[in-house]
Tab-separated table of C-alpha atoms and ligand atoms in Angstrom:
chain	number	residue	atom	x	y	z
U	1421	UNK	CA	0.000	0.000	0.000
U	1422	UNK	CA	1.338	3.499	-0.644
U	1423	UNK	CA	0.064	6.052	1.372
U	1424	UNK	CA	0.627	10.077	0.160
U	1425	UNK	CA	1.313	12.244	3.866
U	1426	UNK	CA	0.469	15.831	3.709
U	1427	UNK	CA	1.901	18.180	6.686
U	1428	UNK	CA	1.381	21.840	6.815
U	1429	UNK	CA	0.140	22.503	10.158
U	1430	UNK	CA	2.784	25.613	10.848
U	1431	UNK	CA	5.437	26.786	8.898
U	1432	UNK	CA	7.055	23.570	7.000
U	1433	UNK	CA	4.606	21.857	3.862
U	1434	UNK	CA	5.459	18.706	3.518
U	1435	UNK	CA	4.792	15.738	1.478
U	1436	UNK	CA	5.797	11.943	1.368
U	1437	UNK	CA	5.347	8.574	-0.549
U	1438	UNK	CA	5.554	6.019	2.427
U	1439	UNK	CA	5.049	2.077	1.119
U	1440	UNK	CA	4.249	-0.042	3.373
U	1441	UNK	CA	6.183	-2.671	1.666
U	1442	UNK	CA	9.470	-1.029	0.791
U	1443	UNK	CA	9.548	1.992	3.513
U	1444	UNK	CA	9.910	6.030	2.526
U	1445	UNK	CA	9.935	6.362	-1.143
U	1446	UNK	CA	10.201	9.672	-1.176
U	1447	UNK	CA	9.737	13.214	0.826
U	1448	UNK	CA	9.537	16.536	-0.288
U	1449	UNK	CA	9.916	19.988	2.195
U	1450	UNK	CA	9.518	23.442	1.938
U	1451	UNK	CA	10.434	25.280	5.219
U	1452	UNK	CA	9.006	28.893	5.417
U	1453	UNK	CA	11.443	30.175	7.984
U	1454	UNK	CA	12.877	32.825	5.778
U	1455	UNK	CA	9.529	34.214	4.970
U	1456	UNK	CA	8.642	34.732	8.633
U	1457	UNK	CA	12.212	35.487	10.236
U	1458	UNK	CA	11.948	39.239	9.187
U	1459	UNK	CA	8.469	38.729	11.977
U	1460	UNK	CA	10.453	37.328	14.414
U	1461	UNK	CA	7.946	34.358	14.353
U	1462	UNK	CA	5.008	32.462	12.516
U	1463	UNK	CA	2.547	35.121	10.491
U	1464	UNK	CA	-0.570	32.353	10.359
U	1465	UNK	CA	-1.534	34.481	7.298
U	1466	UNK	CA	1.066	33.992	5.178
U	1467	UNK	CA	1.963	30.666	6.218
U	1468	UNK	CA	-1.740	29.066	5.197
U	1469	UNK	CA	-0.864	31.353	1.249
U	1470	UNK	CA	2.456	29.419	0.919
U	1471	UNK	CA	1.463	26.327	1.682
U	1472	UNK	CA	-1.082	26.892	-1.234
U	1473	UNK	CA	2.002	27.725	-3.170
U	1474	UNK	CA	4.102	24.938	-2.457
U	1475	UNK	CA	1.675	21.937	-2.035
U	1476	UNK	CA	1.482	21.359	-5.937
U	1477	UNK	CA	5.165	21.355	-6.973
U	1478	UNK	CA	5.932	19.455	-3.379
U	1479	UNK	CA	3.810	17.020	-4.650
U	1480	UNK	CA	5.426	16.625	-7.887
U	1481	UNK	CA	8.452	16.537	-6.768
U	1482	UNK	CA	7.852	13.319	-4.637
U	1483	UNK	CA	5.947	11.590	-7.252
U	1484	UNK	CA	9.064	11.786	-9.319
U	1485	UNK	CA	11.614	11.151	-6.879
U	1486	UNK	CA	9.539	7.804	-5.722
U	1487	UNK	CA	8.991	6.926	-9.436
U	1488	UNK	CA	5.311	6.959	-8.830
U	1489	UNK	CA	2.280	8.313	-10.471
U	1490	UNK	CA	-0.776	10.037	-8.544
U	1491	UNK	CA	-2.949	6.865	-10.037
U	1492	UNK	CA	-0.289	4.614	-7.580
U	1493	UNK	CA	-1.262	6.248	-4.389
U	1494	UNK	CA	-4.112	3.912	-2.503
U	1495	UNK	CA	-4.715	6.503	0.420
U	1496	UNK	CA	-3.778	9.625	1.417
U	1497	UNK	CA	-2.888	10.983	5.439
U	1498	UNK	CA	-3.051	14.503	6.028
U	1499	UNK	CA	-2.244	16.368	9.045
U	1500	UNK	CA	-5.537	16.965	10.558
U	1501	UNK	CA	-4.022	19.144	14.098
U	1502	UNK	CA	-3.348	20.312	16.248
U	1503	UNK	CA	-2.239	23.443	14.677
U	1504	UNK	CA	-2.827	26.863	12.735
U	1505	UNK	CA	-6.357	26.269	11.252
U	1506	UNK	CA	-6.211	28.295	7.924
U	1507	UNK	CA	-2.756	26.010	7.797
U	1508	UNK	CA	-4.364	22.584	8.356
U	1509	UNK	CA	-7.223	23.509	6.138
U	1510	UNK	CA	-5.003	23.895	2.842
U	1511	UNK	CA	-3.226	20.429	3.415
U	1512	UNK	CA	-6.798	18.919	4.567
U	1513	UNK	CA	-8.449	20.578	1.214
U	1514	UNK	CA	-5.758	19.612	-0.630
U	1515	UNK	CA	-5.573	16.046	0.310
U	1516	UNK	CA	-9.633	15.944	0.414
U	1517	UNK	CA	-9.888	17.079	-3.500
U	1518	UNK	CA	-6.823	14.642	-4.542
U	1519	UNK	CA	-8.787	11.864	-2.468
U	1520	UNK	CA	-12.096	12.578	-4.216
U	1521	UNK	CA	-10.377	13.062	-7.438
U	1522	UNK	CA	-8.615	10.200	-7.749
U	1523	UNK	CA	-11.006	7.990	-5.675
U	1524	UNK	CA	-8.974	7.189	-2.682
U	1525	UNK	CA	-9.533	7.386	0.992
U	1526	UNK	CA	-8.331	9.966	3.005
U	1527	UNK	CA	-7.127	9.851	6.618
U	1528	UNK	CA	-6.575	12.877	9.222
U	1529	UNK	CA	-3.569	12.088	11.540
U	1530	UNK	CA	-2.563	14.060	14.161
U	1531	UNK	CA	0.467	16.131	14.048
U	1532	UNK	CA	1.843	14.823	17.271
U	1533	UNK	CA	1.219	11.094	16.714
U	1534	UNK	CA	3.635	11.551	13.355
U	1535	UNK	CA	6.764	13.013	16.056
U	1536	UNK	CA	6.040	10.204	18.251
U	1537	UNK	CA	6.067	7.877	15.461
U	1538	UNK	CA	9.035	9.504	13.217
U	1539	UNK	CA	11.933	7.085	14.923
U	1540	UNK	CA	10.608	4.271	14.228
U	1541	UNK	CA	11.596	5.877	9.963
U	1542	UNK	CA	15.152	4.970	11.091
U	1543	UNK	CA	16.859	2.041	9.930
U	1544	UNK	CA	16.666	0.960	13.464
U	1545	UNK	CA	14.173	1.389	15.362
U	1546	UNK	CA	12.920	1.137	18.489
U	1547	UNK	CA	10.672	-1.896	19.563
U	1548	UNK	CA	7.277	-0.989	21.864
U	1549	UNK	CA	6.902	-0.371	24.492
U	1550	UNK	CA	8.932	2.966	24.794
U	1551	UNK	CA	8.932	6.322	26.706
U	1552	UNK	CA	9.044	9.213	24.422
U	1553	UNK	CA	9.931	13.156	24.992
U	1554	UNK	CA	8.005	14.706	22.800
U	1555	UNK	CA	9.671	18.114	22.563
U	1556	UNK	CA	8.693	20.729	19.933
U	1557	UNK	CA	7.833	24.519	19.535
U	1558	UNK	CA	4.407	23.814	20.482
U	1559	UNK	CA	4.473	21.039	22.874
U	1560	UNK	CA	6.549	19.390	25.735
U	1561	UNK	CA	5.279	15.955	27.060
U	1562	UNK	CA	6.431	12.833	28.602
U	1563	UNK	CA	4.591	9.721	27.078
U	1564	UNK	CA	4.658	6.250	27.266
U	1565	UNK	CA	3.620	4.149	24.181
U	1566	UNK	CA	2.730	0.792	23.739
U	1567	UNK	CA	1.990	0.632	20.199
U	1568	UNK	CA	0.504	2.578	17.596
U	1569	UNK	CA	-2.288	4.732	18.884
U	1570	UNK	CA	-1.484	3.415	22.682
U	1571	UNK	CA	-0.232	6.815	24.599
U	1572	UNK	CA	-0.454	7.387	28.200
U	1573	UNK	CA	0.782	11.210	28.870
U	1574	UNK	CA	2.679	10.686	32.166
U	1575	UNK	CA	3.495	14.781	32.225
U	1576	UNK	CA	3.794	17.937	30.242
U	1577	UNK	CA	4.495	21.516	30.640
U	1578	UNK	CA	2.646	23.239	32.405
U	1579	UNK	CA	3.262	26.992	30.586
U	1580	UNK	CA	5.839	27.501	27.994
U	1581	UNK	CA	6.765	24.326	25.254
U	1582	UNK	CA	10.523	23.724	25.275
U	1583	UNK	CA	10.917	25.104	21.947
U	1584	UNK	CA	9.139	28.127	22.689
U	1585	UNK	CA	11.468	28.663	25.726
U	1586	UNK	CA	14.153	28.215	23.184
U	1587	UNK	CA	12.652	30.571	20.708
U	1588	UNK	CA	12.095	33.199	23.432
U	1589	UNK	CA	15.186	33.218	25.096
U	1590	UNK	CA	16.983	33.352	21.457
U	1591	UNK	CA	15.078	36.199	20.812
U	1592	UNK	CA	15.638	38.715	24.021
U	1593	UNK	CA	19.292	37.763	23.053
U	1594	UNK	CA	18.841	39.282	19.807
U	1595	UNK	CA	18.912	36.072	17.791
U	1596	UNK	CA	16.759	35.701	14.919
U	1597	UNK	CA	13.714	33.273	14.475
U	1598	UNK	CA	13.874	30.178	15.029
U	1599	UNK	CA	15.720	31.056	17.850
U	1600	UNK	CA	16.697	26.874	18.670
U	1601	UNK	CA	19.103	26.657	16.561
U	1602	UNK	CA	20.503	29.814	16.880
U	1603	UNK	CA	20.961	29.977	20.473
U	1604	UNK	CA	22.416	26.405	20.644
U	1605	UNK	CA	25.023	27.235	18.113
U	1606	UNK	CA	25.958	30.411	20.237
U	1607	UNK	CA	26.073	28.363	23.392
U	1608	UNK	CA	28.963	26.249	22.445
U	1609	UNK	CA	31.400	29.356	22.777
U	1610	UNK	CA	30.051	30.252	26.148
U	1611	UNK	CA	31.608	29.541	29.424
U	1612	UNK	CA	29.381	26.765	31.556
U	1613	UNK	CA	29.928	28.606	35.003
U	1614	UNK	CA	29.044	32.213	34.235
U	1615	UNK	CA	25.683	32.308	34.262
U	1616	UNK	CA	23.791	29.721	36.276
U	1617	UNK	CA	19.856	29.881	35.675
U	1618	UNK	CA	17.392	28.168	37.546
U	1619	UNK	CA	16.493	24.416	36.976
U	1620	UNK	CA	12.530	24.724	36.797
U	1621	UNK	CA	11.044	21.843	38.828
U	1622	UNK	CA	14.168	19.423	37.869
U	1623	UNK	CA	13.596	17.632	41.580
U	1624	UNK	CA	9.353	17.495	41.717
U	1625	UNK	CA	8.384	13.990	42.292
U	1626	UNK	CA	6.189	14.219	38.985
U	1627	UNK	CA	7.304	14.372	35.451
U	1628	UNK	CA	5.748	18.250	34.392
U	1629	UNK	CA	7.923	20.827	33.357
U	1630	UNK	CA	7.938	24.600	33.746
U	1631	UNK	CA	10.071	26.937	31.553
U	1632	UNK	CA	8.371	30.018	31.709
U	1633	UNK	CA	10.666	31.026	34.857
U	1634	UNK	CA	13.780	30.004	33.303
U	1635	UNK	CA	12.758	32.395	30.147
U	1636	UNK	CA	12.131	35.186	32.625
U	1637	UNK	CA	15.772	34.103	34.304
U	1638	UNK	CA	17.244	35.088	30.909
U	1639	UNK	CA	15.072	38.500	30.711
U	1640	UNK	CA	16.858	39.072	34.055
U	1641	UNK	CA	20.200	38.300	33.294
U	1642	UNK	CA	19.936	40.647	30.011
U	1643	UNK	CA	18.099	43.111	31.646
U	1644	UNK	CA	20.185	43.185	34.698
U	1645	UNK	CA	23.659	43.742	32.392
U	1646	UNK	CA	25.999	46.136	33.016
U	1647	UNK	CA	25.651	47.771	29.360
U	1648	UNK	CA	21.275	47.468	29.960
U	1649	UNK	CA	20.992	47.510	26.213
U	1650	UNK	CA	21.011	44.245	24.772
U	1651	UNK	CA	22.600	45.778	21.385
U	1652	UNK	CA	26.125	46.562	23.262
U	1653	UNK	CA	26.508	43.034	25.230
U	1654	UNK	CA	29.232	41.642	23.982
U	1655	UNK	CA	29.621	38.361	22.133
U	1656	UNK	CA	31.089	36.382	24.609
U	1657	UNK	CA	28.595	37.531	27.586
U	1658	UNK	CA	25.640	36.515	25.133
U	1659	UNK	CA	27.009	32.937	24.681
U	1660	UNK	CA	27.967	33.002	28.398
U	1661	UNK	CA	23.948	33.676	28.609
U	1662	UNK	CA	23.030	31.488	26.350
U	1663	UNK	CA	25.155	28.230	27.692
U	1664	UNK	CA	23.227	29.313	31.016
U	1665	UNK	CA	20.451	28.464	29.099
U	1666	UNK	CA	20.710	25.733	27.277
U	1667	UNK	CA	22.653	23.650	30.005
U	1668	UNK	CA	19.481	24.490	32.585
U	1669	UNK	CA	17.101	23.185	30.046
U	1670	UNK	CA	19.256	20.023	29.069
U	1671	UNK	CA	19.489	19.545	32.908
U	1672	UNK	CA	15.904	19.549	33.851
U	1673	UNK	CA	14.482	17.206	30.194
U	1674	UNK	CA	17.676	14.740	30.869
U	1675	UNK	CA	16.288	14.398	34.405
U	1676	UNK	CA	12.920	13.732	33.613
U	1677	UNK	CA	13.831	11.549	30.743
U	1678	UNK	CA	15.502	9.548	33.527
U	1679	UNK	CA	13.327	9.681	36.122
U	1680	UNK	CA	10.214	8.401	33.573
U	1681	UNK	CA	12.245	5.251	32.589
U	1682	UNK	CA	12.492	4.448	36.202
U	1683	UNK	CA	9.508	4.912	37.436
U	1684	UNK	CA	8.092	2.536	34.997
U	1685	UNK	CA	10.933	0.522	34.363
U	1686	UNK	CA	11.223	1.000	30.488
U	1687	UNK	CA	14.774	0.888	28.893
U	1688	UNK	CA	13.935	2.487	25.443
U	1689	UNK	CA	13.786	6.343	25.386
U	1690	UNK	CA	12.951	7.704	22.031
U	1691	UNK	CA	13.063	11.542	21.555
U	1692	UNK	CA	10.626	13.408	19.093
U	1693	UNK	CA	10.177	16.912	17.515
U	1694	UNK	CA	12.051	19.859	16.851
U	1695	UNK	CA	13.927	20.676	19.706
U	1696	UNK	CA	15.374	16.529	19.593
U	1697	UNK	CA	17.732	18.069	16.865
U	1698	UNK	CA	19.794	19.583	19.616
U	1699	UNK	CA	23.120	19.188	20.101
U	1700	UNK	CA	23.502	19.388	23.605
U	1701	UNK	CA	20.222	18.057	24.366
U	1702	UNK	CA	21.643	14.510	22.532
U	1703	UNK	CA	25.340	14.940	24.137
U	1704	UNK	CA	23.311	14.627	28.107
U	1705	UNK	CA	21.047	11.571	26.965
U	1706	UNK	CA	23.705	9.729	25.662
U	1707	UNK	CA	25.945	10.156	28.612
U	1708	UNK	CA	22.650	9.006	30.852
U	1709	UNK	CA	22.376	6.056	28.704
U	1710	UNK	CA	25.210	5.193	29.232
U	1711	UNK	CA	25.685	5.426	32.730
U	1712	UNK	CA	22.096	4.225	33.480
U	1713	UNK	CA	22.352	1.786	30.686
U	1714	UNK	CA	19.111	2.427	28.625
U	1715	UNK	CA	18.814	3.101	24.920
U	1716	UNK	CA	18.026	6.030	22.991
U	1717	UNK	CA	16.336	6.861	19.926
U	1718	UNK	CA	16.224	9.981	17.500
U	1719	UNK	CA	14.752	10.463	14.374
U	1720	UNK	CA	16.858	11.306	11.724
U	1721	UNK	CA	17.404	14.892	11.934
U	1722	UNK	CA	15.771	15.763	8.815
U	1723	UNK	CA	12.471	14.236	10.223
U	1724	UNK	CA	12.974	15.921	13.823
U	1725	UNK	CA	11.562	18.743	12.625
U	1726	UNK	CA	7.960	18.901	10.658
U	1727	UNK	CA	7.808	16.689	7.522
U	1728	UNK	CA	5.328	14.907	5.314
U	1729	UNK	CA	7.011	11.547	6.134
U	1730	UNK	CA	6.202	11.010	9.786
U	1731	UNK	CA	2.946	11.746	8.624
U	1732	UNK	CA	2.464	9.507	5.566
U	1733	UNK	CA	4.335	7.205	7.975
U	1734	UNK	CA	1.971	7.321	10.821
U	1735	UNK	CA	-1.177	7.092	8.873
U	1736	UNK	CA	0.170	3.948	6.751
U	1737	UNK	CA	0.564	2.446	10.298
U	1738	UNK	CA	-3.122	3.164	11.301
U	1739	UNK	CA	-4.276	1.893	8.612
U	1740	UNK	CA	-2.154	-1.463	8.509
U	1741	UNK	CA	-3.616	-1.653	11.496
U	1742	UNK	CA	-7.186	-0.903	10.276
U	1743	UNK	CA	-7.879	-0.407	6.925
U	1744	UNK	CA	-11.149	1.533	7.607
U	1745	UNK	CA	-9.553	4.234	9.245
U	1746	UNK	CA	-9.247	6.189	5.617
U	1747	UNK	CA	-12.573	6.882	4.471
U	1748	UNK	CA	-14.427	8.583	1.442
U	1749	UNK	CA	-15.963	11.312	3.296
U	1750	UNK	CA	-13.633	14.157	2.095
U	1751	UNK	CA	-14.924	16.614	4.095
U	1752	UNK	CA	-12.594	19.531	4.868
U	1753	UNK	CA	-12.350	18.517	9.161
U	1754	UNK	CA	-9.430	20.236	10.913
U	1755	UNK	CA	-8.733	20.215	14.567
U	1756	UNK	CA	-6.487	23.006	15.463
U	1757	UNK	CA	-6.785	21.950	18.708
U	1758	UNK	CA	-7.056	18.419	19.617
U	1759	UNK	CA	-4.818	16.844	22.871
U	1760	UNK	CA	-3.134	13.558	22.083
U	1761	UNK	CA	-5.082	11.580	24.652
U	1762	UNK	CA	-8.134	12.326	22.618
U	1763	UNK	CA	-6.829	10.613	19.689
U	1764	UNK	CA	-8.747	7.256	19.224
U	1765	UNK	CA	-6.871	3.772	19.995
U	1766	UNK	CA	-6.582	2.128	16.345
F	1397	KG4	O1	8.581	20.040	15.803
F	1397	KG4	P1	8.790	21.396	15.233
F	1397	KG4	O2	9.433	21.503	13.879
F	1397	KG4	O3	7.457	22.182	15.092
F	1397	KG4	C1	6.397	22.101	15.966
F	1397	KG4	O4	5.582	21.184	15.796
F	1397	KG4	O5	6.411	22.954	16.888
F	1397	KG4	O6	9.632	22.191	16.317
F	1397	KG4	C2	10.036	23.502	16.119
F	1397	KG4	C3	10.808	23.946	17.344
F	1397	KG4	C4	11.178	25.415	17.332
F	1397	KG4	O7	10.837	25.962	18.575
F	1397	KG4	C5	12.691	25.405	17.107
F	1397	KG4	O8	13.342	26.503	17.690
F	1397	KG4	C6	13.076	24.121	17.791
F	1397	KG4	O9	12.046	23.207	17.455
F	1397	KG4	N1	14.367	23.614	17.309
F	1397	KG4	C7	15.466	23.537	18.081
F	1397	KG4	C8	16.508	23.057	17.259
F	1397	KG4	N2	16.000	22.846	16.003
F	1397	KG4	C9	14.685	23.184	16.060
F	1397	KG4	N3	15.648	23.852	19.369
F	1397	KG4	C10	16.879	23.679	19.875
F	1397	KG4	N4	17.921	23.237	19.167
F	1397	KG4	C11	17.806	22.911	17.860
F	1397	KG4	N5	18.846	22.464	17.160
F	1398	ZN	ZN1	5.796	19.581	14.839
């Protein structure tokens, strides 16, 4: 079976061939970063009028590099939320008209189900059951999954998303959007002992996380500067600021990644979403599974981030697993909000 994904639920539109018989055939990405940079972060506007623009040729472009034609698709996944809705609506209308065009079923998946999924794309991946950190710019949750479809959240944050704490704190540091990867690149030059910022609830006996305080931390640091304005702090103090950073937030998800594998005794960690593409977030797990002898799991980095294969992925799986899930009702159904533990058991 060869299922087409479709992902444009923010700023990345996406599409895939996944075959169920011979794996990822082929993925195609167009990342609107540059458009929104000079906004300093996602314009929902402009994002749902590019992914109108890019959807087409995206789709070409992974019909050719799979060697496939549209009449070899036999269903099509689309991201169906959570996420911007004018966003999810062009990837749900688009799949919905190819669906009733060419007669296929079509298949909403949700956005987060295709990150939890994504490492199992690898050429080795992890067996069931599994703890995953889900860690993107939207979301930050601790799961454990049995199988497709089987997710027990076992703790989240409870204000800011990890990647929004890295996108803020890149940004009162001047750094330009998406902040992630800016502010871990900067870190690497910056001296670990300068700047120590607070470890947001690194030592409750639950697994929630808090980075709201550790965003303000940095406000305070940059505010409280010698020079005030953030224009004249030097290089080095900025990386000094930012290694305060990132080592805090490293600290506290390393400990929690830790602390869910013991509590329920798991020895596969498996880490999904944007902010898994860190450097330094990768360097701590795999000195913790090491010393506390577990494995871990990342996507490949190009599917960290969003994509159309975890999607096409995710939704091949459901429907392996049922092939009613895709249906012909092709009506255009987005859920721009919609938690995880909502999403049916397959
Ligand atoms: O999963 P994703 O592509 O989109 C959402 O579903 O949110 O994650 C995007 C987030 C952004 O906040 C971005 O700054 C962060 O992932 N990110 C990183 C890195 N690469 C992306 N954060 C830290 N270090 C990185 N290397
Ligand atoms: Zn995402």
């Amino acid at each position: 079976m060869i299922v087409l994904g479709v992902e444009s639920s923010c700023d990345e539109t996406g599409l895939a061939l996944y075959d169920t018989e011979r794996g990822l055939l082929s993925h195609a990405l167009y990342s609107q970063v540059a458009m929104h940079e000079e906004y300093g972060g996602v314009v929902p506007e402009l994002a749902s009028r590019d992914h109108i623009r890019r959807a087409i040729p995206l789709l070409e472009q992974s019909l050719t590099g799979a060697g496939k034609q549209l009449a070899d698709i036999d269903a099509i996944a689309y991201t169906q939320g959570p996420g911007l809705a004018g966003a999810l609506l062009v990837g749900s209308s688009i799949a919905c008209s190819l669906g009733m065009a060419l007669d296929k079923p079509v298949l909403g998946v949700h956005h987060l189900e295709g990150h939890l999924l994504s490492p199992l794309l690898a050429s080795q991946p992890p067996a069931f059951p599994f703890i995953a950190l889900l860690v993107s710019g939207g979301h930050t949750q601790l799961m454990r999954v049995d199988g497709v479809g089987q997710y027990t959240l076992l703790g989240e944050t409870l204000d800011d998303a990890a990647g929004e704490a890295f996108d803020k704190s890149a940004k009162l540091l001047g750094l330009g959007y998406p902040g992630g990867p800016a502010i871990s690149r900067l870190a690497e030059f910056g001296d670990p002992t300068a700047y120590k910022l607070p470890r947001p609830m690194m030592h409750t006996k639950d697994f929630n996380f808090s980075f709201s305080g550790l965003k303000t931390a940095v406000l305070t640091v940059v505010k409280n500067h010698e020079e005030k304005v953030i224009a004249n702090i030097c290089e080095q103090d900025k990386a000094d600021i930012a290694r305060g950073f990132v080592d805090a937030i490293v600290e506290v998800l390393t400990a929690k990644c830790v602390s869910a594998l013991k509590h329920t005794g798991l020895k596969r960690l498996v880490i999904a979403g944007g902010v898994g593409a860190n450097a330094q977030l990768r360097a701590s797990l795999n000195a913790a599974a090491a010393k506390k002898k577990f494995k871990v799991y990342y996507p490949e980095l190009e599917f960290c981030t969003d994509n159309g294969a975890m999607i096409a992925f995710a939704g091949a799986m459901r429907l392996m697993i049922n092939p009613d899930a895709a249906q012909k009702d092709y009506a255009f159904n987005v859920r721009p909000r919609w938690p995880l533990d909502e999403l049916k058991v397959v």
